[in-house]
Tab-separated table of C-alpha atoms and ligand atoms in Angstrom:
chain	number	residue	atom	x	y	z
A	1	MET	CA	-85.862	63.782	35.005
A	2	SER	CA	-87.909	60.964	37.337
A	3	SER	CA	-84.609	58.618	37.613
A	4	LEU	CA	-81.607	59.151	39.765
A	5	ARG	CA	-79.154	58.359	37.473
A	6	THR	CA	-80.429	61.753	34.772
A	7	ARG	CA	-80.836	63.446	37.889
A	8	ILE	CA	-76.907	62.828	38.867
A	9	ALA	CA	-75.809	63.513	35.231
A	10	ALA	CA	-77.512	66.810	35.061
A	11	VAL	CA	-76.365	67.645	38.534
A	12	TYR	CA	-73.068	66.384	37.740
A	13	ALA	CA	-73.160	68.464	33.796
A	14	ALA	CA	-74.370	71.366	35.142
A	15	LEU	CA	-71.680	72.176	38.774
A	16	ILE	CA	-68.713	71.685	35.580
A	17	VAL	CA	-70.152	73.762	33.467
A	18	LEU	CA	-70.726	76.406	36.359
A	19	VAL	CA	-66.516	74.854	36.804
A	20	ILE	CA	-65.880	75.895	33.476
A	21	ALA	CA	-68.191	79.151	33.451
A	22	LEU	CA	-66.322	80.674	36.328
A	23	GLY	CA	-62.568	79.134	34.790
A	24	ALA	CA	-63.190	81.024	31.796
A	25	VAL	CA	-64.314	84.567	33.206
A	26	ALA	CA	-60.665	84.257	35.176
A	27	ILE	CA	-58.819	83.205	31.960
A	28	ASP	CA	-60.545	85.741	30.513
A	29	PHE	CA	-60.028	88.662	32.835
A	30	ALA	CA	-56.219	87.265	33.505
A	31	LEU	CA	-54.966	87.832	29.676
A	32	ARG	CA	-56.950	91.082	29.285
A	33	SER	CA	-54.687	92.093	31.850
A	34	VAL	CA	-51.681	90.932	31.255
A	35	LEU	CA	-52.392	92.244	27.305
A	36	ILE	CA	-53.737	95.480	28.314
A	37	ASP	CA	-50.297	95.305	30.912
A	38	GLN	CA	-48.063	94.712	27.892
A	39	THR	CA	-49.449	97.769	25.898
A	40	LYS	CA	-48.854	100.445	27.904
A	41	LEU	CA	-45.500	99.001	28.503
A	42	ASN	CA	-45.449	99.884	25.072
A	43	LEU	CA	-47.351	102.859	24.948
A	44	ALA	CA	-44.780	104.652	28.256
A	45	ASP	CA	-41.672	103.405	25.895
A	46	THR	CA	-42.944	105.196	23.290
A	47	ALA	CA	-43.658	108.650	25.349
A	48	ASP	CA	-40.233	108.248	27.097
A	49	GLN	CA	-38.505	108.544	23.864
A	50	ILE	CA	-40.631	111.398	22.929
A	51	GLU	CA	-40.359	112.877	26.418
A	52	ARG	CA	-35.964	112.753	26.430
A	53	THR	CA	-36.095	114.321	22.513
A	54	ALA	CA	-38.351	116.840	23.972
A	55	LEU	CA	-35.908	117.804	27.036
A	56	GLU	CA	-33.170	117.748	24.012
A	57	ALA	CA	-34.609	120.210	22.005
A	58	SER	CA	-35.871	122.251	23.885
A	59	THR	CA	-32.230	123.114	25.954
A	60	PHE	CA	-30.794	123.241	22.962
A	61	GLY	CA	-29.348	126.942	22.154
A	62	PHE	CA	-30.703	130.244	23.622
A	63	ALA	CA	-33.607	131.558	23.319
A	64	PRO	CA	-35.738	131.710	20.231
A	65	GLU	CA	-34.259	129.044	19.502
A	66	GLY	CA	-34.900	126.260	21.882
A	67	PRO	CA	-38.417	126.377	21.436
A	68	LEU	CA	-38.391	127.033	17.384
A	69	ARG	CA	-36.041	123.700	17.619
A	70	LEU	CA	-38.761	122.083	19.912
A	71	THR	CA	-41.527	122.797	17.762
A	72	LEU	CA	-39.859	122.278	14.262
A	73	THR	CA	-38.329	118.255	15.906
A	74	LEU	CA	-41.896	117.993	17.968
A	75	SER	CA	-44.311	118.335	14.568
A	76	ASP	CA	-41.761	116.691	12.074
A	77	ARG	CA	-43.789	113.778	10.643
A	78	GLY	CA	-40.843	111.611	9.902
A	79	THR	CA	-40.221	112.125	13.371
A	80	LEU	CA	-43.646	110.739	14.550
A	81	ASP	CA	-43.766	108.403	11.959
A	82	HIS	CA	-40.580	107.125	12.911
A	83	TRP	CA	-41.718	106.712	16.606
A	84	ALA	CA	-44.836	105.466	15.890
A	85	ALA	CA	-43.442	102.511	13.961
A	86	GLY	CA	-46.187	100.961	12.646
A	87	HIS	CA	-48.731	100.222	14.835
A	88	GLN	CA	-48.623	102.607	17.414
A	89	TYR	CA	-50.018	106.448	16.875
A	90	ILE	CA	-48.969	109.621	18.180
A	91	GLN	CA	-49.959	113.143	18.314
A	92	ILE	CA	-48.138	116.390	19.448
A	93	ASP	CA	-49.823	119.079	20.643
A	94	THR	CA	-49.374	122.279	22.074
A	95	VAL	CA	-49.843	123.542	26.037
A	96	ARG	CA	-52.833	125.725	24.177
A	97	GLN	CA	-54.297	122.617	23.104
A	98	GLN	CA	-53.526	123.003	19.372
A	99	ILE	CA	-52.834	120.213	16.956
A	100	LEU	CA	-48.941	120.404	16.215
A	101	GLY	CA	-48.005	117.182	14.442
A	102	LYS	CA	-49.177	113.687	13.953
A	103	SER	CA	-48.361	110.452	12.523
A	104	SER	CA	-48.848	109.811	8.949
A	105	ASN	CA	-50.947	106.659	10.051
A	106	LEU	CA	-53.941	108.597	12.325
A	107	GLY	CA	-54.797	110.329	8.590
A	108	GLY	CA	-58.138	112.155	9.036
A	109	VAL	CA	-57.746	111.166	12.440
A	110	ALA	CA	-56.969	113.202	15.705
A	111	PHE	CA	-57.172	112.899	19.458
A	112	PRO	CA	-59.342	114.294	21.766
A	113	PRO	CA	-57.333	117.485	23.097
A	114	PHE	CA	-56.180	116.042	26.554
A	115	MET	CA	-54.963	118.937	29.373
A	116	PRO	CA	-54.334	116.430	32.323
A	117	PRO	CA	-55.274	117.757	35.632
A	118	PRO	CA	-52.924	119.523	37.633
A	119	GLY	CA	-50.279	116.810	39.820
A	120	THR	CA	-50.495	114.079	36.971
A	121	ASP	CA	-48.931	114.482	33.909
A	122	ARG	CA	-49.585	111.246	32.684
A	123	ALA	CA	-52.929	109.077	31.994
A	124	TYR	CA	-54.243	105.693	30.295
A	125	ASP	CA	-57.556	106.015	28.412
A	126	GLU	CA	-59.439	103.934	26.030
A	127	LEU	CA	-60.805	105.835	23.733
A	128	ARG	CA	-62.873	104.543	20.564
A	129	ILE	CA	-61.758	106.526	17.435
A	130	GLY	CA	-63.057	107.479	14.954
A	131	GLY	CA	-62.682	107.605	10.866
A	132	GLU	CA	-61.080	105.265	8.733
A	133	ARG	CA	-60.297	102.485	10.970
A	134	PRO	CA	-62.191	103.496	13.992
A	135	GLY	CA	-61.128	100.749	16.611
A	136	ASN	CA	-60.539	100.534	20.788
A	137	MET	CA	-57.486	102.489	21.278
A	138	LEU	CA	-55.449	102.935	24.511
A	139	VAL	CA	-54.142	105.885	24.767
A	140	LEU	CA	-51.259	107.702	26.484
A	141	ASP	CA	-51.339	110.995	27.005
A	142	ARG	CA	-48.023	112.575	28.840
A	143	VAL	CA	-47.105	116.474	28.927
A	144	LEU	CA	-43.830	117.295	27.560
A	145	SER	CA	-41.611	119.511	30.020
A	146	ASP	CA	-38.399	122.069	29.463
A	147	ALA	CA	-35.451	121.217	31.533
A	148	GLN	CA	-37.085	123.486	33.954
A	149	GLY	CA	-40.112	121.710	34.194
A	150	ARG	CA	-42.200	124.170	32.491
A	151	PRO	CA	-45.054	121.938	30.379
A	152	VAL	CA	-44.367	122.589	26.786
A	153	ALA	CA	-46.058	119.984	24.922
A	154	ILE	CA	-48.450	116.659	25.173
A	155	ALA	CA	-48.087	114.058	23.829
A	156	HIS	CA	-50.942	111.168	22.288
A	157	VAL	CA	-49.497	108.244	22.364
A	158	GLY	CA	-51.988	105.531	21.265
A	159	GLU	CA	-52.386	101.200	20.133
A	160	ARG	CA	-55.018	99.596	18.862
A	161	LEU	CA	-56.109	97.084	21.100
A	162	ASP	CA	-57.924	95.303	18.597
A	163	ILE	CA	-55.022	92.217	18.878
A	164	VAL	CA	-56.269	92.065	22.915
A	165	ASP	CA	-59.636	92.278	21.638
A	166	GLN	CA	-59.164	89.490	18.876
A	167	LEU	CA	-56.997	86.769	20.901
A	168	LEU	CA	-59.924	87.663	23.649
A	169	SER	CA	-62.530	86.660	21.487
A	170	ARG	CA	-60.701	83.610	19.849
A	171	ALA	CA	-59.434	82.798	23.312
A	172	ARG	CA	-63.370	82.672	24.947
A	173	THR	CA	-64.431	80.385	20.812
A	174	ILE	CA	-62.311	77.830	22.454
A	175	LEU	CA	-63.518	77.914	26.081
A	176	VAL	CA	-67.029	77.962	24.915
A	177	GLY	CA	-65.411	74.941	22.532
A	178	ILE	CA	-64.229	73.137	25.733
A	179	THR	CA	-67.085	73.999	27.569
A	180	VAL	CA	-69.962	72.307	25.203
A	181	ALA	CA	-67.591	69.476	24.204
A	182	SER	CA	-66.785	68.470	28.283
A	183	MET	CA	-70.320	68.519	28.737
A	184	ILE	CA	-71.436	66.899	26.373
A	185	ALA	CA	-68.502	64.361	27.389
A	186	ILE	CA	-69.661	64.203	31.249
A	187	VAL	CA	-73.478	64.136	30.454
A	188	ILE	CA	-72.742	60.643	28.679
A	189	ALA	CA	-70.122	59.709	30.887
A	190	SER	CA	-71.717	60.609	34.344
A	191	TYR	CA	-74.764	58.673	32.621
A	192	PHE	CA	-73.109	55.745	32.029
A	193	ILE	CA	-71.484	55.641	35.715
A	194	ALA	CA	-74.657	56.466	37.119
A	195	LYS	CA	-76.622	53.923	35.554
A	196	SER	CA	-73.573	51.311	36.569
A	197	ALA	CA	-73.867	52.463	40.108
A	198	ILE	CA	-78.009	52.465	40.538
A	199	ASP	CA	-78.599	49.399	38.064
A	200	PRO	CA	-77.902	46.701	40.417
A	201	ILE	CA	-80.094	48.714	43.202
A	202	GLU	CA	-82.917	48.668	40.547
A	203	ARG	CA	-82.083	44.516	40.363
A	204	LEU	CA	-82.449	44.182	43.798
A	205	THR	CA	-85.646	46.236	44.385
A	206	SER	CA	-87.578	43.990	41.745
A	207	ALA	CA	-86.023	40.633	43.169
A	208	VAL	CA	-86.944	42.245	46.711
A	209	ALA	CA	-90.537	43.071	45.524
A	210	GLU	CA	-90.995	39.716	44.433
A	211	ILE	CA	-90.175	37.786	47.701
A	212	GLY	CA	-93.652	37.745	49.594
A	213	SER	CA	-94.195	36.539	52.812
A	214	GLU	CA	-95.116	33.280	50.708
A	215	ARG	CA	-91.802	32.768	49.661
A	216	LEU	CA	-89.807	33.735	52.529
A	217	GLY	CA	-86.923	31.407	51.411
A	218	ARG	CA	-85.779	33.056	48.415
A	219	ARG	CA	-82.627	34.461	48.956
A	220	LEU	CA	-80.275	36.814	47.008
A	221	LYS	CA	-77.123	35.246	47.521
A	222	TRP	CA	-75.270	38.164	45.409
A	223	LYS	CA	-71.519	37.673	44.982
A	224	ARG	CA	-70.708	41.026	44.710
A	225	ARG	CA	-68.166	43.469	47.650
A	226	ASP	CA	-68.858	45.963	47.074
A	227	GLU	CA	-71.773	48.389	49.345
A	228	VAL	CA	-75.060	47.308	46.801
A	229	GLY	CA	-73.540	43.476	47.928
A	230	LYS	CA	-73.268	44.423	51.379
A	231	LEU	CA	-77.283	45.578	51.148
A	232	ALA	CA	-77.917	41.896	49.813
A	233	GLY	CA	-76.151	40.540	52.547
A	234	ALA	CA	-78.118	42.447	54.812
A	235	PHE	CA	-81.416	41.660	53.214
A	236	ASP	CA	-80.425	38.087	53.304
A	237	ALA	CA	-79.209	38.042	56.760
A	238	MET	CA	-83.118	40.016	57.873
A	239	LEU	CA	-84.715	37.288	55.981
A	240	ASP	CA	-83.124	34.335	57.961
A	241	ARG	CA	-84.327	36.536	60.988
A	242	LEU	CA	-87.964	36.884	59.465
A	243	GLN	CA	-88.426	33.543	58.155
A	244	SER	CA	-86.846	31.952	61.608
A	245	ALA	CA	-89.976	34.346	63.330
A	246	PHE	CA	-93.072	33.766	60.951
A	247	ALA	CA	-91.505	29.742	61.907
A	248	ARG	CA	-91.916	30.698	65.622
A	249	GLU	CA	-95.109	32.448	65.328
A	250	ARG	CA	-96.409	29.539	63.616
A	251	GLN	CA	-95.242	26.921	65.522
A	252	PHE	CA	-96.696	29.331	68.494
A	253	ILE	CA	-100.060	29.392	66.969
A	254	SER	CA	-100.011	25.500	66.484
A	255	ASP	CA	-98.546	24.451	69.635
A	256	ALA	CA	-101.386	27.050	71.305
A	257	SER	CA	-104.231	25.832	69.470
A	258	HIS	CA	-103.372	22.757	70.091
A	259	GLU	CA	-103.054	22.941	74.037
A	260	LEU	CA	-105.800	25.054	74.153
A	261	ARG	CA	-108.430	22.306	72.634
A	262	THR	CA	-107.675	19.852	75.121
A	263	PRO	CA	-109.011	21.435	78.203
A	264	LEU	CA	-112.053	22.852	75.896
A	265	THR	CA	-112.838	19.254	74.766
A	266	ILE	CA	-113.069	18.306	78.074
A	267	ILE	CA	-115.264	21.218	79.132
A	268	ASN	CA	-116.770	20.508	76.450
A	269	ALA	CA	-117.356	16.871	76.098
A	270	ASN	CA	-118.370	18.061	80.023
A	271	ALA	CA	-120.987	20.185	79.433
A	272	GLN	CA	-122.757	17.766	77.640
A	273	MET	CA	-123.113	15.383	79.899
A	274	LEU	CA	-124.164	17.793	82.115
A	275	GLN	CA	-127.106	18.910	79.846
A	276	ARG	CA	-128.048	14.688	78.738
A	277	TRP	CA	-127.695	13.552	82.637
A	278	GLY	CA	-126.889	16.065	84.903
A	279	ASP	CA	-130.607	16.323	86.093
A	280	ARG	CA	-130.989	12.764	86.302
A	281	ASP	CA	-127.396	11.722	88.356
A	282	PRO	CA	-126.331	14.056	90.891
A	283	GLU	CA	-122.600	12.462	90.969
A	284	ILE	CA	-121.995	13.572	87.043
A	285	THR	CA	-122.895	16.807	87.710
A	286	ARG	CA	-120.595	16.925	90.602
A	287	GLN	CA	-117.760	14.955	88.697
A	288	SER	CA	-118.589	17.090	85.300
A	289	LEU	CA	-118.659	20.890	87.449
A	290	GLU	CA	-115.037	20.444	88.939
A	291	ALA	CA	-113.124	18.918	85.318
A	292	ILE	CA	-114.912	21.976	84.234
A	293	ALA	CA	-114.247	24.047	86.760
A	294	GLU	CA	-110.313	22.692	86.643
A	295	GLU	CA	-109.808	22.181	82.923
A	296	SER	CA	-111.228	26.264	82.950
A	297	GLY	CA	-108.576	26.797	85.762
A	298	ARG	CA	-105.952	25.311	82.917
A	299	LEU	CA	-107.193	27.247	80.148
A	300	ALA	CA	-106.947	30.390	81.924
A	301	GLY	CA	-103.585	29.867	83.448
A	302	MET	CA	-102.224	29.191	79.805
A	303	VAL	CA	-104.375	31.962	78.954
A	304	SER	CA	-102.374	34.827	81.075
A	305	GLY	CA	-98.987	32.632	80.461
A	306	MET	CA	-99.407	33.426	76.860
A	307	LEU	CA	-100.445	37.483	77.849
A	308	THR	CA	-97.275	36.556	80.403
A	309	LEU	CA	-94.690	35.631	77.449
A	310	ALA	CA	-96.239	38.588	75.196
A	311	LYS	CA	-95.445	41.050	77.155
A	312	ALA	CA	-91.936	39.770	78.292
A	313	GLU	CA	-90.649	39.408	74.297
A	314	ALA	CA	-92.060	43.089	73.234
A	315	GLY	CA	-88.529	43.890	74.422
A	316	ASP	CA	-87.319	48.018	74.960
A	317	ALA	CA	-91.419	48.794	75.889
A	318	ILE	CA	-90.687	47.347	79.214
A	319	PRO	CA	-89.969	50.504	82.262
A	320	LYS	CA	-87.018	49.123	83.774
A	321	GLU	CA	-85.549	50.055	87.903
A	322	PRO	CA	-83.105	49.591	90.118
A	323	LEU	CA	-83.885	47.047	92.678
A	324	VAL	CA	-82.111	45.067	95.163
A	325	LEU	CA	-82.615	41.558	94.165
A	326	GLU	CA	-81.755	39.761	97.388
A	327	ARG	CA	-84.933	41.540	98.580
A	328	LEU	CA	-86.975	40.355	96.030
A	329	VAL	CA	-85.835	36.832	96.290
A	330	ASP	CA	-86.278	36.410	100.422
A	331	ASP	CA	-89.828	37.878	99.461
A	332	VAL	CA	-90.240	35.335	96.663
A	333	VAL	CA	-89.349	32.622	99.227
A	334	ALA	CA	-91.315	34.051	102.123
A	335	HIS	CA	-94.710	34.032	99.766
A	336	ALA	CA	-94.019	30.265	98.469
A	337	ARG	CA	-92.710	28.989	102.383
A	338	GLU	CA	-96.331	27.845	103.056
A	339	ARG	CA	-96.770	26.257	99.978
A	340	ALA	CA	-93.439	24.080	100.606
A	341	ALA	CA	-94.310	23.225	103.872
A	342	ALA	CA	-97.604	21.969	102.791
A	343	LYS	CA	-96.358	19.289	100.605
A	344	GLY	CA	-93.587	18.630	103.440
A	345	LEU	CA	-90.375	20.769	102.060
A	346	GLU	CA	-87.732	23.370	102.948
A	347	ILE	CA	-87.141	26.029	100.930
A	348	GLU	CA	-84.541	28.870	102.362
A	349	ALA	CA	-83.098	32.081	100.301
A	350	HIS	CA	-78.674	32.119	101.236
A	351	HIS	CA	-76.952	35.718	100.012
A	352	PRO	CA	-73.063	34.477	101.222
A	353	ASP	CA	-71.861	38.231	99.005
A	354	GLY	CA	-74.325	40.188	101.329
A	355	ALA	CA	-77.682	41.774	100.507
A	356	SER	CA	-76.893	44.377	97.709
A	357	THR	CA	-77.004	43.245	93.980
A	358	ILE	CA	-78.504	46.194	92.476
A	359	VAL	CA	-80.283	44.510	89.090
A	360	ILE	CA	-82.577	46.898	86.216
A	361	ALA	CA	-85.273	44.945	86.400
A	362	ASP	CA	-89.104	45.477	85.304
A	363	ALA	CA	-89.976	44.613	88.959
A	364	GLY	CA	-93.563	42.492	88.733
A	365	LEU	CA	-91.469	40.690	85.683
A	366	LEU	CA	-88.088	39.250	87.433
A	367	ARG	CA	-90.939	38.503	90.553
A	368	GLN	CA	-92.752	36.343	88.044
A	369	LEU	CA	-89.449	34.472	86.722
A	370	LEU	CA	-88.437	33.949	90.280
A	371	ASN	CA	-92.108	32.448	91.342
A	372	ASN	CA	-92.454	30.627	88.118
A	373	LEU	CA	-88.661	28.623	88.889
A	374	VAL	CA	-89.951	28.054	92.576
A	375	ASP	CA	-93.128	26.768	91.804
A	376	ASN	CA	-91.483	24.323	89.631
A	377	ALA	CA	-88.838	23.106	92.243
A	378	ILE	CA	-91.817	22.565	94.783
A	379	LYS	CA	-94.150	21.561	92.351
A	380	PHE	CA	-91.604	18.783	91.098
A	381	THR	CA	-89.865	17.582	94.414
A	382	GLU	CA	-92.130	15.016	96.402
A	383	SER	CA	-89.129	15.297	99.599
A	384	GLY	CA	-86.258	17.681	100.747
A	385	ARG	CA	-85.733	21.570	100.329
A	386	VAL	CA	-85.066	23.706	98.002
A	387	ASP	CA	-82.317	26.088	98.067
A	388	VAL	CA	-82.382	29.873	96.367
A	389	THR	CA	-79.294	31.602	96.074
A	390	VAL	CA	-77.836	35.265	95.127
A	391	ARG	CA	-74.523	35.182	94.371
A	392	ARG	CA	-72.191	37.602	91.841
A	393	GLU	CA	-70.163	36.326	89.365
A	394	ASP	CA	-68.027	38.334	87.266
A	395	GLY	CA	-69.842	41.075	87.547
A	396	ARG	CA	-73.187	39.753	87.148
A	397	ALA	CA	-75.678	38.175	89.675
A	398	VAL	CA	-76.253	34.688	89.744
A	399	VAL	CA	-79.704	33.175	91.305
A	400	GLU	CA	-79.386	29.147	91.466
A	401	LEU	CA	-82.389	27.142	92.555
A	402	ALA	CA	-81.098	23.633	93.554
A	403	ASP	CA	-83.381	21.059	94.695
A	404	THR	CA	-83.928	17.727	95.536
A	405	GLY	CA	-86.146	16.651	92.801
A	406	PRO	CA	-86.699	14.076	90.019
A	407	GLY	CA	-84.031	15.911	88.139
A	408	ILE	CA	-83.420	16.325	84.623
A	409	ASP	CA	-82.391	14.610	81.692
A	410	ASP	CA	-79.309	16.640	80.752
A	411	GLU	CA	-80.623	16.245	76.890
A	412	GLU	CA	-83.761	17.640	77.350
A	413	ALA	CA	-82.367	20.134	79.306
A	414	ASP	CA	-82.777	23.455	76.508
A	415	ARG	CA	-85.997	22.389	75.376
A	416	LEU	CA	-87.447	22.835	78.458
A	417	PHE	CA	-87.526	26.201	78.060
A	418	ASP	CA	-88.879	26.131	74.880
A	419	ARG	CA	-93.523	27.059	74.690
A	420	PHE	CA	-95.602	24.207	75.813
A	421	PHE	CA	-92.811	21.618	76.350
A	422	ARG	CA	-93.454	19.030	79.048
A	423	GLY	CA	-91.108	16.770	80.631
A	424	ASP	CA	-91.110	12.962	80.980
A	425	PRO	CA	-94.844	12.435	81.483
A	426	SER	CA	-94.232	9.916	84.179
A	427	HIS	CA	-93.722	13.343	86.236
A	428	ALA	CA	-94.955	16.154	84.404
A	429	ARG	CA	-98.307	14.706	83.432
A	430	SER	CA	-99.048	14.027	86.984
A	431	VAL	CA	-98.851	17.866	88.426
A	432	GLU	CA	-100.887	20.339	86.790
A	433	GLY	CA	-99.227	22.725	84.717
A	434	THR	CA	-99.226	24.399	80.710
A	435	GLY	CA	-95.790	23.803	79.426
A	436	LEU	CA	-95.599	27.715	79.166
A	437	GLY	CA	-93.544	28.538	82.586
A	438	LEU	CA	-89.908	27.968	81.477
A	439	ALA	CA	-90.588	29.161	78.316
A	440	ILE	CA	-91.674	32.763	80.447
A	441	VAL	CA	-88.308	32.492	82.795
A	442	ARG	CA	-86.422	32.617	79.172
A	443	SER	CA	-88.154	35.485	77.539
A	444	ILE	CA	-88.493	37.805	80.934
A	445	ALA	CA	-84.382	37.053	81.572
A	446	ARG	CA	-83.711	37.837	78.056
A	447	VAL	CA	-85.568	41.466	77.543
A	448	HIS	CA	-83.156	41.878	80.880
A	449	GLY	CA	-79.859	41.064	79.099
A	450	GLY	CA	-79.984	37.605	81.144
A	451	THR	CA	-79.708	34.066	80.518
A	452	VAL	CA	-81.031	30.731	82.051
A	453	SER	CA	-79.613	27.385	82.063
A	454	ALA	CA	-80.584	23.866	84.226
A	455	HIS	CA	-78.645	20.941	84.479
A	456	ALA	CA	-79.131	17.899	87.159
A	457	ARG	CA	-77.200	17.601	90.186
A	458	PRO	CA	-74.979	14.638	90.569
A	459	GLU	CA	-76.507	14.067	93.900
A	460	GLY	CA	-79.900	14.095	92.388
A	461	GLY	CA	-82.219	17.164	92.084
A	462	SER	CA	-81.832	19.689	89.280
A	463	VAL	CA	-80.358	23.259	89.247
A	464	PHE	CA	-81.685	26.095	87.674
A	465	ALA	CA	-80.021	29.224	87.135
A	466	VAL	CA	-80.888	33.179	85.971
A	467	SER	CA	-77.682	34.887	85.121
A	468	LEU	CA	-78.561	38.888	85.005
A	469	PRO	CA	-76.794	41.848	84.547
A	470	ALA	CA	-75.971	43.673	87.804
A	471	GLU	CA	-74.632	47.545	88.707
A	472	PRO	CA	-70.968	47.909	89.553
A	473	GLU	CA	-70.454	47.458	93.213
A	474	SER	CA	-69.796	51.041	93.816
A	475	PHE	CA	-72.986	51.216	92.682
A	476	THR	CA	-74.580	49.334	95.157
A	477	GLY	CA	-71.732	50.201	97.934
A	478	GLY	CA	-74.485	53.013	99.626
A	479	SER	CA	-77.198	50.784	100.117
B	501	ADP	P1	-95.017	23.257	83.785
B	501	ADP	O1	-94.518	23.210	84.572
B	501	ADP	O2	-96.334	24.112	83.195
B	501	ADP	O3	-94.554	21.646	82.488
B	501	ADP	P2	-93.144	24.613	82.502
B	501	ADP	O4	-92.297	25.191	80.841
B	501	ADP	O5	-92.377	24.749	84.279
B	501	ADP	O6	-93.652	23.419	82.312
B	501	ADP	O7	-91.467	23.475	82.515
B	501	ADP	C1	-91.483	22.416	81.850
B	501	ADP	C2	-90.849	21.242	81.869
B	501	ADP	O8	-89.762	21.164	82.759
B	501	ADP	C3	-91.638	21.050	82.931
B	501	ADP	O9	-93.097	20.012	82.417
B	501	ADP	C4	-90.872	19.549	83.898
B	501	ADP	O10	-90.481	17.993	82.944
B	501	ADP	C5	-89.565	20.065	83.665
B	501	ADP	N1	-89.279	20.977	84.822
B	501	ADP	C6	-89.286	22.469	85.096
B	501	ADP	N2	-88.590	22.538	86.381
B	501	ADP	C7	-88.566	21.423	86.632
B	501	ADP	C8	-87.482	20.982	87.892
B	501	ADP	N3	-87.722	21.932	88.755
B	501	ADP	N4	-87.606	19.707	88.526
B	501	ADP	C9	-87.436	18.377	86.992
B	501	ADP	N5	-87.934	19.150	86.338
B	501	ADP	C10	-88.463	20.260	86.192
């Protein structure tokens, strides 16, 4: 019973057998009551005839002829046999419950004496009659009255129920036969139906089991259009996503090890220099320590960048709250002003649509996103200015950073956001960096349901734009 198809077949068979059994009981009951009703009608017909004859006989002539004639008529075996007509049994009793006459087919058997309770004059009874041909019999007892309504005799009219029982038992045999045959047919049919439904699932299971993390390139490519086909399609799509996620992870690990190796090699080389000549040459000591400090700082920056990236990519786990975007931008710009001024740059925040754009975000991550963009703008711009503008566009909040730096190559615009990507060495290598800043910007934008893009400005410099979902204006109206 462990396989699904056996269980399905068994459940179907049990259900159908239950339905057929209930139907059989209902048919049995209905058939029996129809046949009994028919028998009752037959009995009532004969009893009516006897009643009419008794009434006629009792009103014929004067006493004592009336009662005498009645007694003669009701005890006449020929008349009783005529009424009995083969399949009914008749017995007439006096009101004192002595037998007056019987139809000859009753033989030595007699109906038990019966006097209907006061107020009723007829009753049907199922009796078991002894004698030569014992059997179940339905008996109608009726009190016969004269014209004045006085009881004069009691008629018992019986009909054997053998025929009813025979009919019912034959019907039962047929029903049991149908039940057994249909049960066998249903068990076989439902086994094969279940098998045809479940076999593809089994094949899917073994195909899936064969695909381990080492064979992620395999696809099921099933052409079926049914539910199992859809499942296989969904599975292939999931494998696509998994495969690219694995590839991204591998790329990240190899990029990260590669990037971490350079500062580590420099630190190591300088430490060896210190070991060998540090004691003798103070200049070497100074230079080595400087290089070690610089490279370990770079390492620390890279590690914290990777941690932020991991946090940003955690997605739903980030707690978000409503915050006013313009306020955050003003704050980030205010903090950056000193660094900009040190390079002779101007930095300004603008919000032409007012100061009340609400976004649902993690304040720390959003600040980090803005800081990275502002830092880059200051880092790569030699002279001129940086403008940070907050606008509303089609119900979204857009932050745009425009600088007067070297600009970017439009073909490279998308790759800038890849992890560890650093642009043109002529300007990127001359400034500090890890190549993680813009990857962090993109991840933070994504977990907030936003996007980020970059393009060169025709007049020189570049623009980085972040678009985030904003709360409706009505929500922000009050603030
Ligand atoms: P990093 O700044 O550490 O190099 P980022 O991921 O922040 O790393 O930036 C990736 C690359 O994008 C940079 O190396 C640089 O070439 C380019 N870039 C970023 N911001 C600017 C900008 N404001 N102007 C010109 N180029 C930029």
